XYZ file of C-alpha atoms in Angstrom:
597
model
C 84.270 174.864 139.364
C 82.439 172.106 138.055
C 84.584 169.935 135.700
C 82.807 167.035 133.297
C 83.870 163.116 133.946
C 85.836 162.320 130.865
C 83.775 160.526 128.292
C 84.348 157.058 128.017
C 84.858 155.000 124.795
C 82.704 155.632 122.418
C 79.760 153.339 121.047
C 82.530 152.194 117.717
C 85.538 151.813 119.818
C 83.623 149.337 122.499
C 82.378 147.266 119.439
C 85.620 147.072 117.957
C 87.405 146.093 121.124
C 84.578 143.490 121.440
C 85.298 142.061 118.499
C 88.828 141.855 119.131
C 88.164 140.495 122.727
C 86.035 137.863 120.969
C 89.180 136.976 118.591
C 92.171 136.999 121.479
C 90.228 134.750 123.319
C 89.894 132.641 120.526
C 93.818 132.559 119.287
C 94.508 132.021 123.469
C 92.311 128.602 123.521
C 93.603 127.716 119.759
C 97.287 128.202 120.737
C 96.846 126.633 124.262
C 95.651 123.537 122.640
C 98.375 123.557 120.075
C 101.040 124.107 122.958
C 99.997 121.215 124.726
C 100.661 118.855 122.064
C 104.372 118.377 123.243
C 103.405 116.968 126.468
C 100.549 114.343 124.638
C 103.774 113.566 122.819
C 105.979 113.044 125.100
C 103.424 111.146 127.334
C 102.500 108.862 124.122
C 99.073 110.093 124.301
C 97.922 109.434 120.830
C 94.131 109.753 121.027
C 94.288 112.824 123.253
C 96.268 114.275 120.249
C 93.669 113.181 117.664
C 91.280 114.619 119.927
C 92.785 118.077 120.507
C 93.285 117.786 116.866
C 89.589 117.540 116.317
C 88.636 119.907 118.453
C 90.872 122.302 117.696
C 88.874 122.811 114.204
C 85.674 123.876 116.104
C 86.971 126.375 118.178
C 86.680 129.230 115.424
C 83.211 128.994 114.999
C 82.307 128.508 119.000
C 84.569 131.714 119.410
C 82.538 133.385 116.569
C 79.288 132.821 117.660
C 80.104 134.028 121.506
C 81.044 137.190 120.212
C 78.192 137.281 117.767
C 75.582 137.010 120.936
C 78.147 139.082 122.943
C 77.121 141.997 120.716
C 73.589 141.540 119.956
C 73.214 141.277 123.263
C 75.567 144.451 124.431
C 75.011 146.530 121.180
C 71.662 145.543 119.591
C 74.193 145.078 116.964
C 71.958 144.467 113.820
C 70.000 148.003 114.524
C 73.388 149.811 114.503
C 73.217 151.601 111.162
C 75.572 151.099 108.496
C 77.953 154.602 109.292
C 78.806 153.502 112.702
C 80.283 149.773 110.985
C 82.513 152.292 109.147
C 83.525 153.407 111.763
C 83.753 150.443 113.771
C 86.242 149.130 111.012
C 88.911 152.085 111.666
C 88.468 151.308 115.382
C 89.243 147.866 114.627
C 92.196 148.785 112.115
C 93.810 150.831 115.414
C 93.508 147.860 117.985
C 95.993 145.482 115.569
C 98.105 148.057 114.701
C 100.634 146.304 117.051
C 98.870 142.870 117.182
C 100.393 139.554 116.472
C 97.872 137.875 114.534
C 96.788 141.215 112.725
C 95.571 138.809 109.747
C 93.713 136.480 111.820
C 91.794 139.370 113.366
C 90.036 140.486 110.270
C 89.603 137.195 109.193
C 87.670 137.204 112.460
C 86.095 140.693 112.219
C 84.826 139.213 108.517
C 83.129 135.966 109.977
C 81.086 138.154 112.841
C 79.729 141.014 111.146
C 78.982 138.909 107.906
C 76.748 137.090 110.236
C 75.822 140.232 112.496
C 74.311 142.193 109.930
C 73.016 139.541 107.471
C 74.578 140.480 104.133
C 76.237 138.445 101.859
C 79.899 138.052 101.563
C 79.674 139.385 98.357
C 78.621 142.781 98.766
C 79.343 143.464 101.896
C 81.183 146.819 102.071
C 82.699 146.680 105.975
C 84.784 143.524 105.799
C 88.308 143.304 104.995
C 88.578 142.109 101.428
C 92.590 143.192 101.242
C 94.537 143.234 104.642
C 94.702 146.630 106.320
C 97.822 145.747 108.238
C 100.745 144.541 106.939
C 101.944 141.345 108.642
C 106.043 141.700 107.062
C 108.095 142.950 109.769
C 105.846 141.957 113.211
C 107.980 142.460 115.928
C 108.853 139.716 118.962
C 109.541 140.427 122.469
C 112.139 138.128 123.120
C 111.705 138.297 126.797
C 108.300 136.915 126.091
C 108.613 134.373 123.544
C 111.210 132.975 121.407
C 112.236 133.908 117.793
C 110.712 132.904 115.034
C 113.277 130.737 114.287
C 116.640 129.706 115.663
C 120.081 130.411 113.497
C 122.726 127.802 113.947
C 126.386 128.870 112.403
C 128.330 124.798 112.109
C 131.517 124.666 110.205
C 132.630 121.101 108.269
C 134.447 120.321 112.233
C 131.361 120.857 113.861
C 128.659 119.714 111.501
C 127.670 116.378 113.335
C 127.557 118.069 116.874
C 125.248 121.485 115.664
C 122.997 118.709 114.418
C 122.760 117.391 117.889
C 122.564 120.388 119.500
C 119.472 121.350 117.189
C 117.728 118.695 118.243
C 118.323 118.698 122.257
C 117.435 122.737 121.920
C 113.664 121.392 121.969
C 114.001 119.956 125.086
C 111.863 116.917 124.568
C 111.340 115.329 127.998
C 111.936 111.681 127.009
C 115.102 109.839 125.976
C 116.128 109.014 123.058
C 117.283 105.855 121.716
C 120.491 106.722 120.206
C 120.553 110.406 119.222
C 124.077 110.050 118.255
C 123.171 107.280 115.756
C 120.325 109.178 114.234
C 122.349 112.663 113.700
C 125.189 110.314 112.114
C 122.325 108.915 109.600
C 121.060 112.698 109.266
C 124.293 113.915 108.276
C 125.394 110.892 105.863
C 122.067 111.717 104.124
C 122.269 115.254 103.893
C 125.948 114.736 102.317
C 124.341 112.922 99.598
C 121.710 115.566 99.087
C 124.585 118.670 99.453
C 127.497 116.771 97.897
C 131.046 117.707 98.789
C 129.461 121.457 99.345
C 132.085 124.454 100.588
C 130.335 126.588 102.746
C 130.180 129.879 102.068
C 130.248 133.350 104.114
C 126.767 132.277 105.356
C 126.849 129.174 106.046
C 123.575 128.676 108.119
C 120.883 126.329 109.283
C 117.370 128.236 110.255
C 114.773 125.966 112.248
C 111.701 127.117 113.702
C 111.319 127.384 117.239
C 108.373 124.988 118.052
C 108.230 121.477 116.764
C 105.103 120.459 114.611
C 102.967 117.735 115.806
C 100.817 115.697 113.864
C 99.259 112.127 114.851
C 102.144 110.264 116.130
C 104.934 112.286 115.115
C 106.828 115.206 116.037
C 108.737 117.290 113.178
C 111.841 119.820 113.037
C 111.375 122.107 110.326
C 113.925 124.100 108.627
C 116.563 125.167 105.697
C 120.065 125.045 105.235
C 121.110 127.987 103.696
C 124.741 128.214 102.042
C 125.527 131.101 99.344
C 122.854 131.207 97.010
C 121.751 127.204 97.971
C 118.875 126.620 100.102
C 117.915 122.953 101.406
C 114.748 122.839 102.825
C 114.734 120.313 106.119
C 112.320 118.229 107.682
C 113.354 115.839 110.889
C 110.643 113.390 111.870
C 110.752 112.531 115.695
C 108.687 108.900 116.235
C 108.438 106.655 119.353
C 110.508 103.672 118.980
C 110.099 100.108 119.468
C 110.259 100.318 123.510
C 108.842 103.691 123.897
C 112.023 106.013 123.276
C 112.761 108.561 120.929
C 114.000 108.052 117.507
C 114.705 110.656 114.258
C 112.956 108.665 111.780
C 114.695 110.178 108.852
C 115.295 113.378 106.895
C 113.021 115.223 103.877
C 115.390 117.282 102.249
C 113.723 118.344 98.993
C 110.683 121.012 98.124
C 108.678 117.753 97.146
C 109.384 116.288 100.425
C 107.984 118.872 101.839
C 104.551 119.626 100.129
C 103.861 115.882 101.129
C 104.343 116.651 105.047
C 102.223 120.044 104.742
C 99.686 118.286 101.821
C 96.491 119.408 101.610
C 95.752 115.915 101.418
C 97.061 115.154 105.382
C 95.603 116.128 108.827
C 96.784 120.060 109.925
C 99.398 120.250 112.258
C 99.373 121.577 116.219
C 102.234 123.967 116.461
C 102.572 126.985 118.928
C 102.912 130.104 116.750
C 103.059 133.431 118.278
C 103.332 135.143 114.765
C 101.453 132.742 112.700
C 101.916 134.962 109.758
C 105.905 134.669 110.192
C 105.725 131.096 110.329
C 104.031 130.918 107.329
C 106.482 133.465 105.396
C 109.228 130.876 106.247
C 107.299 127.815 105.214
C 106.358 129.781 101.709
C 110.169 130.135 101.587
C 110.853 126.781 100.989
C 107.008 125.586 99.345
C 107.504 128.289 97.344
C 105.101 126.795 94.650
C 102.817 125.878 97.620
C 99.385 128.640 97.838
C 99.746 130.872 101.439
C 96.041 129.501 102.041
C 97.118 125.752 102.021
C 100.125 126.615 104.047
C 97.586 128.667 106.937
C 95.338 125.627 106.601
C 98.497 122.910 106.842
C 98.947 125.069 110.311
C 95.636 124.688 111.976
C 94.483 128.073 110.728
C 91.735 126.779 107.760
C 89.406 130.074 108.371
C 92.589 131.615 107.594
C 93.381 129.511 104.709
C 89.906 130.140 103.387
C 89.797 134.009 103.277
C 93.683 133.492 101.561
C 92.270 131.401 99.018
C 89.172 133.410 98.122
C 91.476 136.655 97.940
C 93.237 134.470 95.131
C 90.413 133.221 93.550
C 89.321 136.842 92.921
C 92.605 137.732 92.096
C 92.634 135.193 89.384
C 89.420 136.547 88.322
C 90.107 139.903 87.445
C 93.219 138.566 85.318
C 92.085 135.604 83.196
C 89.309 135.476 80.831
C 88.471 131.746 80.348
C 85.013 130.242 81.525
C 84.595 128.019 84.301
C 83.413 124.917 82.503
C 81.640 121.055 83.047
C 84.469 119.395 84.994
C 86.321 116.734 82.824
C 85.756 112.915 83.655
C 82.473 110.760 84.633
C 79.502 113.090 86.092
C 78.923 112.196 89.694
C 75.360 111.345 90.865
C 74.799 113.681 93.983
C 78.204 116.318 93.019
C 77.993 118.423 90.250
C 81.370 119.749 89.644
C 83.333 122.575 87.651
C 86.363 124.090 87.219
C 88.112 127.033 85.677
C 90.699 125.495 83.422
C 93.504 128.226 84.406
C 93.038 127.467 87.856
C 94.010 124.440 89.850
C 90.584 123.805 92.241
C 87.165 122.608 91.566
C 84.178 123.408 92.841
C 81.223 121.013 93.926
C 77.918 121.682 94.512
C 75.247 119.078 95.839
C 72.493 117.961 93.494
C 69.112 118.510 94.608
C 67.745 115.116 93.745
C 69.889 111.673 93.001
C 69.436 108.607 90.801
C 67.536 105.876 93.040
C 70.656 103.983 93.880
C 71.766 106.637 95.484
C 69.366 106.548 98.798
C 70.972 109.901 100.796
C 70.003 113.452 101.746
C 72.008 116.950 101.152
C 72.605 116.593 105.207
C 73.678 113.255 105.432
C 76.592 114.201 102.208
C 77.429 117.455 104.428
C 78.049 114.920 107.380
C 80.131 113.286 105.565
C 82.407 115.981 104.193
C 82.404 117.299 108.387
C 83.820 113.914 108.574
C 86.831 113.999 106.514
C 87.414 117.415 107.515
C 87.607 116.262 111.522
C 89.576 113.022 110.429
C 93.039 112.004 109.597
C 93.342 112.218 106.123
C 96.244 110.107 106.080
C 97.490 112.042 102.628
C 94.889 110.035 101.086
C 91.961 112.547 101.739
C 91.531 116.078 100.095
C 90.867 118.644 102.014
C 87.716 121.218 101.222
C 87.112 124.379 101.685
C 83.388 124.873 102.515
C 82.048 128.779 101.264
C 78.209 130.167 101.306
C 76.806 132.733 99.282
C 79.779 132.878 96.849
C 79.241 134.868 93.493
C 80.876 134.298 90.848
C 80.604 136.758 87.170
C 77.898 135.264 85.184
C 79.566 136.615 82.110
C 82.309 133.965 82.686
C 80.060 130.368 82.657
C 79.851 128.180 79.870
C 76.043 127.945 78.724
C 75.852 124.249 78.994
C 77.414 124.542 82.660
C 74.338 127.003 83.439
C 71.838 124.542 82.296
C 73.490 121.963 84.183
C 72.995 124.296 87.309
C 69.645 125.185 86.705
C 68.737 121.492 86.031
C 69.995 119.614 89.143
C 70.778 122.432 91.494
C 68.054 124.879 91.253
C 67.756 125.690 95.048
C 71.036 126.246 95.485
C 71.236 128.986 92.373
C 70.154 132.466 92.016
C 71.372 134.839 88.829
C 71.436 138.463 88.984
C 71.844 141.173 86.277
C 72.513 140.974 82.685
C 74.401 138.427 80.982
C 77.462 140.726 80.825
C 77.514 142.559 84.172
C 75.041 139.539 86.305
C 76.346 137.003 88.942
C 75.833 133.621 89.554
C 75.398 133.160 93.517
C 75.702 129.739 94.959
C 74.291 129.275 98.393
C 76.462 126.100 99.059
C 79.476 124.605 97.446
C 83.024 122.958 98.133
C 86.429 123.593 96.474
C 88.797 121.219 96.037
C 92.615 120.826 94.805
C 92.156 119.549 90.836
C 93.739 116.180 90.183
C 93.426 113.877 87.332
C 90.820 111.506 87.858
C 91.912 108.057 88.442
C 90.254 106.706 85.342
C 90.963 109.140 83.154
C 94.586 108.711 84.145
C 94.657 104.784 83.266
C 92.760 105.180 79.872
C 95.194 107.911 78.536
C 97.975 105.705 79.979
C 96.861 102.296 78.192
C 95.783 104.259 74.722
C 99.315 105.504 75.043
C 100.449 101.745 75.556
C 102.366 102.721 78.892
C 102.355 99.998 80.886
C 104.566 101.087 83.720
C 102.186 103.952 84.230
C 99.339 101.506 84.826
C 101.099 100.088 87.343
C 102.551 102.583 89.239
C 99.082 104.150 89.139
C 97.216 100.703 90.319
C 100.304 100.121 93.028
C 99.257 103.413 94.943
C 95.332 102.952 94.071
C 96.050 99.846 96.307
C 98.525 101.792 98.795
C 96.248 104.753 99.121
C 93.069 102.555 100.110
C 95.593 100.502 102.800
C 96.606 104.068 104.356
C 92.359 105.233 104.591
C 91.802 101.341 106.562
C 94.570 102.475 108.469
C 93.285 105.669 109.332
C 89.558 103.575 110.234
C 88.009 104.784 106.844
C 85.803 102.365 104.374
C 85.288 104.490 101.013
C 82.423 103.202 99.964
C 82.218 103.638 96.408
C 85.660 102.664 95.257
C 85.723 103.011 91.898
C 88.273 104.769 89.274
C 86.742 108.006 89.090
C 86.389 108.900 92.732
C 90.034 108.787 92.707
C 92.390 111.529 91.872
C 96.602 111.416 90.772
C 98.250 114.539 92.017
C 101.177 116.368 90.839
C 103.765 113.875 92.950
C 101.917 110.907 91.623
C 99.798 110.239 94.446
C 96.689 108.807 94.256
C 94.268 110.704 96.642
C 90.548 109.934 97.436
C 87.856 113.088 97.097
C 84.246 111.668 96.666
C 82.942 111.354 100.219
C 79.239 110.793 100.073
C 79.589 107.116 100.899
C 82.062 106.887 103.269
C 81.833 104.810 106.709
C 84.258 103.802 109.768
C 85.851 101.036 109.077
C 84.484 99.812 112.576
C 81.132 100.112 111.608
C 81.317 97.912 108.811
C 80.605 94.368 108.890
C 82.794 92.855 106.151
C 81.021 89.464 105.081
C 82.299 86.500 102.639
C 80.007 85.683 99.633
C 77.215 83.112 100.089
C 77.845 80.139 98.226
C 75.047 79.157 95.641
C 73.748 76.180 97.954
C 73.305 78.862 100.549
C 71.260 81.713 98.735
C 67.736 81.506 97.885
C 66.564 83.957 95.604
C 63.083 84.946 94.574
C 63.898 86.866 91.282
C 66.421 88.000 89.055
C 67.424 91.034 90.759
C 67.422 89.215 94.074
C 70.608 88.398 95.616
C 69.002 85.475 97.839
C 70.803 86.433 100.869
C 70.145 89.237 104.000
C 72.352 92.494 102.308
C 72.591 94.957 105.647
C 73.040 98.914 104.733
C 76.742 98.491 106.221
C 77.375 95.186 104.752
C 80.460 95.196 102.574
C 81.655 92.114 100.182
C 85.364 93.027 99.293
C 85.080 89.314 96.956
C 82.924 91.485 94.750
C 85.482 94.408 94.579
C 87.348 92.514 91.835
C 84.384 92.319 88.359
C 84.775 96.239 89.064
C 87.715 97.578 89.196
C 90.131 94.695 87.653
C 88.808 94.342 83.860
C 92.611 95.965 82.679
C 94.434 92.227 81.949
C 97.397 94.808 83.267
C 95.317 96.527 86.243
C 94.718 92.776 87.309
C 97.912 91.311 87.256
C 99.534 94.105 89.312
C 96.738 94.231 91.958
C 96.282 90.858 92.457
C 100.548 91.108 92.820
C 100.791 93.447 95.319
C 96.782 93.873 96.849
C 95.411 90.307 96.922
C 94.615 91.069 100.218
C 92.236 94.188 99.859
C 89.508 90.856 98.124
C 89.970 88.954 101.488
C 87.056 90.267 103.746
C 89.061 88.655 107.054
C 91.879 90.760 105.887
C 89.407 94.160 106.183
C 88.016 92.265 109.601
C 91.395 92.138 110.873
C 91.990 95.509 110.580
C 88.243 96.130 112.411
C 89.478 94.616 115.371
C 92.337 96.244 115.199
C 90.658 99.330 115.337
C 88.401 98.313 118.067
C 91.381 97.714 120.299
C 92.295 101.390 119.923
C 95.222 100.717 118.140
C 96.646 103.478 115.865
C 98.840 102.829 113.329
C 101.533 105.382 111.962
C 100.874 106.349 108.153
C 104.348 108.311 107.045
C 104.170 110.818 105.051
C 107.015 109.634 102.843
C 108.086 106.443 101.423
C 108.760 103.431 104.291
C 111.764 102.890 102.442
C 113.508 106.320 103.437
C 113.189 105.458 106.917
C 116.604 104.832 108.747
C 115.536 101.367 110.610
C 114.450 99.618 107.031
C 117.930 101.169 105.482
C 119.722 99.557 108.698
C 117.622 96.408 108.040
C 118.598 96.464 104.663
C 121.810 96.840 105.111
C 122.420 94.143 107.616
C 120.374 91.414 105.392
């Protein structure tokens, strides 16, 4: 009797497991990288981090475009009609039934078939606009990978040595200076944050399993938990002076905490089996922090993007107000708006700029790539970068349209009736909404506050110190291209003329017996297109009497073009400096200096 060879998969079921082929491999090169960052820290190997931090960021789309020309090529993808992407889509739902990064893989299965089949995002009826599998309760085989997160049960006898413990269950393979010292610093400082604290019934510390890396540091993060109290816990591991390991202090407050994971800083490398789990703890104690910036702070940005959008269309459908001309001084190659119930703004590139301006809509993109590769030092803002986004046309001021159609025209199309239309744009950034720089020091001096000026001109001054660190010349570094966040920060976000530092020549003014000029406008003197003269900085931005005062106080230096030379060396050695993210005073060796003075 003849009997028929099974069948094999079906045509669906071979494109779904593609796609999720396409996204394993992807997560397996992602985490690999991250995984490997203990070893570049315990070997000291600060530009192979940077680098594995950088090229961590490109892996997503590498991964997406393989599978892309995987399927093309196996499928003839784009013929497939649109019934079999159905039910491609319920294939796809079955293979992460009991995945790990069931999130991740339709943020992956999105990003293909968006491109696959050429529709927009915004109408495209096979992608996951709501997760189809729940990411709460993802189970761990321990015999493969650790917990989440280890518990640690001290009582007030054995408070100092769980502490130590903690820290030797990472298993760092280099020495440390003086752990003992360090865990007796931890604990004096945590008894000023707790108080004289009972513990209760559950009396707990929670840390995740892997460490976080990030430029030169390594970071324990955590939470105490005791009755209803929780203490959120950050332990920053450094190098010391001669090479050995030191805990540098310890962030102990929700505020301390959305400065290490700021949107505003480079994203960590940390190995994260459940990367959804990690994040669930991290919202735990950022609880005011979005889940997108928290799966961007992680490495995950695709992630963070398809979070964000989800919220931006959740805000949509429940507000009414109109997205609106963005408060503060027009830029000359952004035009920028915002939704005044929601914290971002959104920046589109002009299609022409005043004469001054002498760039291209490629050459600002390159710069934006820039930042986004970089170390943003907290001093940075990250963007999230969308196409094709459409946005209810019913819900646009009038004057913000004719702004659009005016200086943006190519990058604007309008469908429907005013009521029920959308406007699409092809191209545009988001951004975190701060209070622009200026703005911020004119409300403070009509106000007469005087401390606020100088607080506010202080970290102007601090903020552009951290971006020389980090081997970044803004450019244009004026008021408004600065922003204050909520912790009083002062973060750059316009990026269109920003250089390396080490590709700047910094140059002393001419005197007047050495320029010979041939008109008015000419400066009698050789001006190269990379030639910065920090002397001039001054007529610009110090016309406050206060501004003045407390720059030249505490900045003097940021005028002395040997001082931005030095630091151009510096750079060209390959020396990298450490930028913390929290205040140099908090840090145990300046409290032992000061003490001892």
């Amino acid at each position: 009797m003849h009997v028929d060879a099974p069948a094999g998969p079906s045509l669906p079921a071979r494109i779904a497991r593609a796609l999720l082929d396409g996204f394993d491999r992807h997560y397996r090169l992602f985490s690999e990288v991250s995984r490997s960052a203990k070893q570049r820290f315990e070997q000291a190997d600060w530009p192979g981090q940077q680098r594995a931090t950088r090229e961590r960021i490109e892996f997503y789309d590498l991964r997406v475009d393989e599978t892309r020309d995987r399927l093309q090529s196996e499928f003839v993808a784009d013929a497939q009609p649109m019934e079999l992407w159905q039910q491609v889509k319920l294939m796809y739902i079955g293979l992460l039934v009991d995945h790990r990064q069931p999130e991740l893989a339709e943020t992956f299965f999105n990003s293909v078939t968006t491109q696959i089949l050429d529709r927009s995002y915004f109408h495209n009826e096979f992608i996951f606009v709501r997760p189809a599998i729940s990411t709460s309760y993802i189970e761990i085989d321990e015999r493969l990978a650790p917990t989440t997160y280890r518990v640690y049960y001290p009582s007030i006898a054995t408070w100092d040595t769980t502490w130590m413990q903690l820290v030797r269950d990472f298993d760092l393979q280099r020495p440390f200076e003086d752990l003992e010292r360090d865990v007796a610093d931890v604990v004096t400082e945590l008894h000023k944050r707790l108080g004289n604290f009972r513990p209760g019934t559950n009396f707990q510390i929670q840390v995740l399993a892997n460490l976080f890396f990030r430029n030169k540091g390594a970071y324990i993060v955590g939470r105490i938990i005791n009755g209803g109290e929780q203490t959120p816990i950050a332990l920053p591991i450094l190098h010391g002076a001669d090479g050995r390991l030191i805990i540098d202090t310890v962030l102990h407050t929700e505020d301390d905490m959305e400065m290490l994971f700021s949107y505003a800083r480079a994203y960590f490398l940390v190995d994260m089996l459940v990367p959804s789990a990690y994040v669930a703890f991290l919202r735990a104690i950022m609880p005011r922090k979005p889940r997108a910036e928290i799966y961007s702070a992680v490495g995950l940005h695709k992630q963070g993007k398809n979070s964000f959008y989800r919220d931006l269309l959740h805000h949509l459908r429940h507000s009414s107000d109109r997205f609106r001309i963005a408060p503060g001084v027009k830029g000359m190659v952004m035009l920028v708006f915002d939704l005044p119930s929601f914290p971002y703004v959104f920046k589109i590139i002009k299609d022409f700029y005043p004469p001054q301006k002498n760039t291209t809509r490629e050459q600002i993109k390159d710069k934006y790539r820039l930042v986004k590769m970089h170390d943003r030092v907290g001093r940075m803002a990250d963007t999230l970068e969308y196409s094709k986004v459409a946005l209810p046309l019913a819900r646009f001021e009038p004057e913000l349209i004719e702004e659009m159609q005016h200086f943006c025209p190519s990058l604007l199309q309008m469908t429907g009736e005013a009521n029920t239309g959308e406007v699409i744009i092809s191209h545009l950034y988001i951004e975190r909404r701060m209070v622009p720089l200026n703005l911020f020091l004119r409300d403070a001096k009509d106000s007469g506050d005087t401390a606020a000026i100088e607080r506010a001109t202080i970290e102007y001054g601090n903020a552009i110190k951290d971006l020389v660190a980090a081997n970044i010349f803004p450019g244009d570094m004026l008021w408004k291209n600065f922003g204050i966040t909520r912790q009083g920060k002062v973060v750059f976000y316009d990026y269109d003329e920003i250089e390396y530092i080490s590709d700047c020549r910094f140059r002393h003014l001419p005197t007047q017996s050495e320029r010979t000029p041939t008109s008015a406008q000419d400066p009698g003197f050789d001006v190269g297109p990379k030639d910065v003269f920090p002397e001039t900085f001054g007529p610009f931005l110090l016309g406050n009497p206060t501004v003045r005062q407390t720059f030249l106080t505490h900045h003097p230096e940021l005028l002395d073009p040997d001082h931005w030379d030095a630091h151009k060396k510096r750079i060209q050695a390959g020396s990298i400096l450490d930028v913390f993210p929290y205040e140099v005073q908090r840090r145990f060796v300046n409290r032992r200096l000061a003490a001892m003075a």
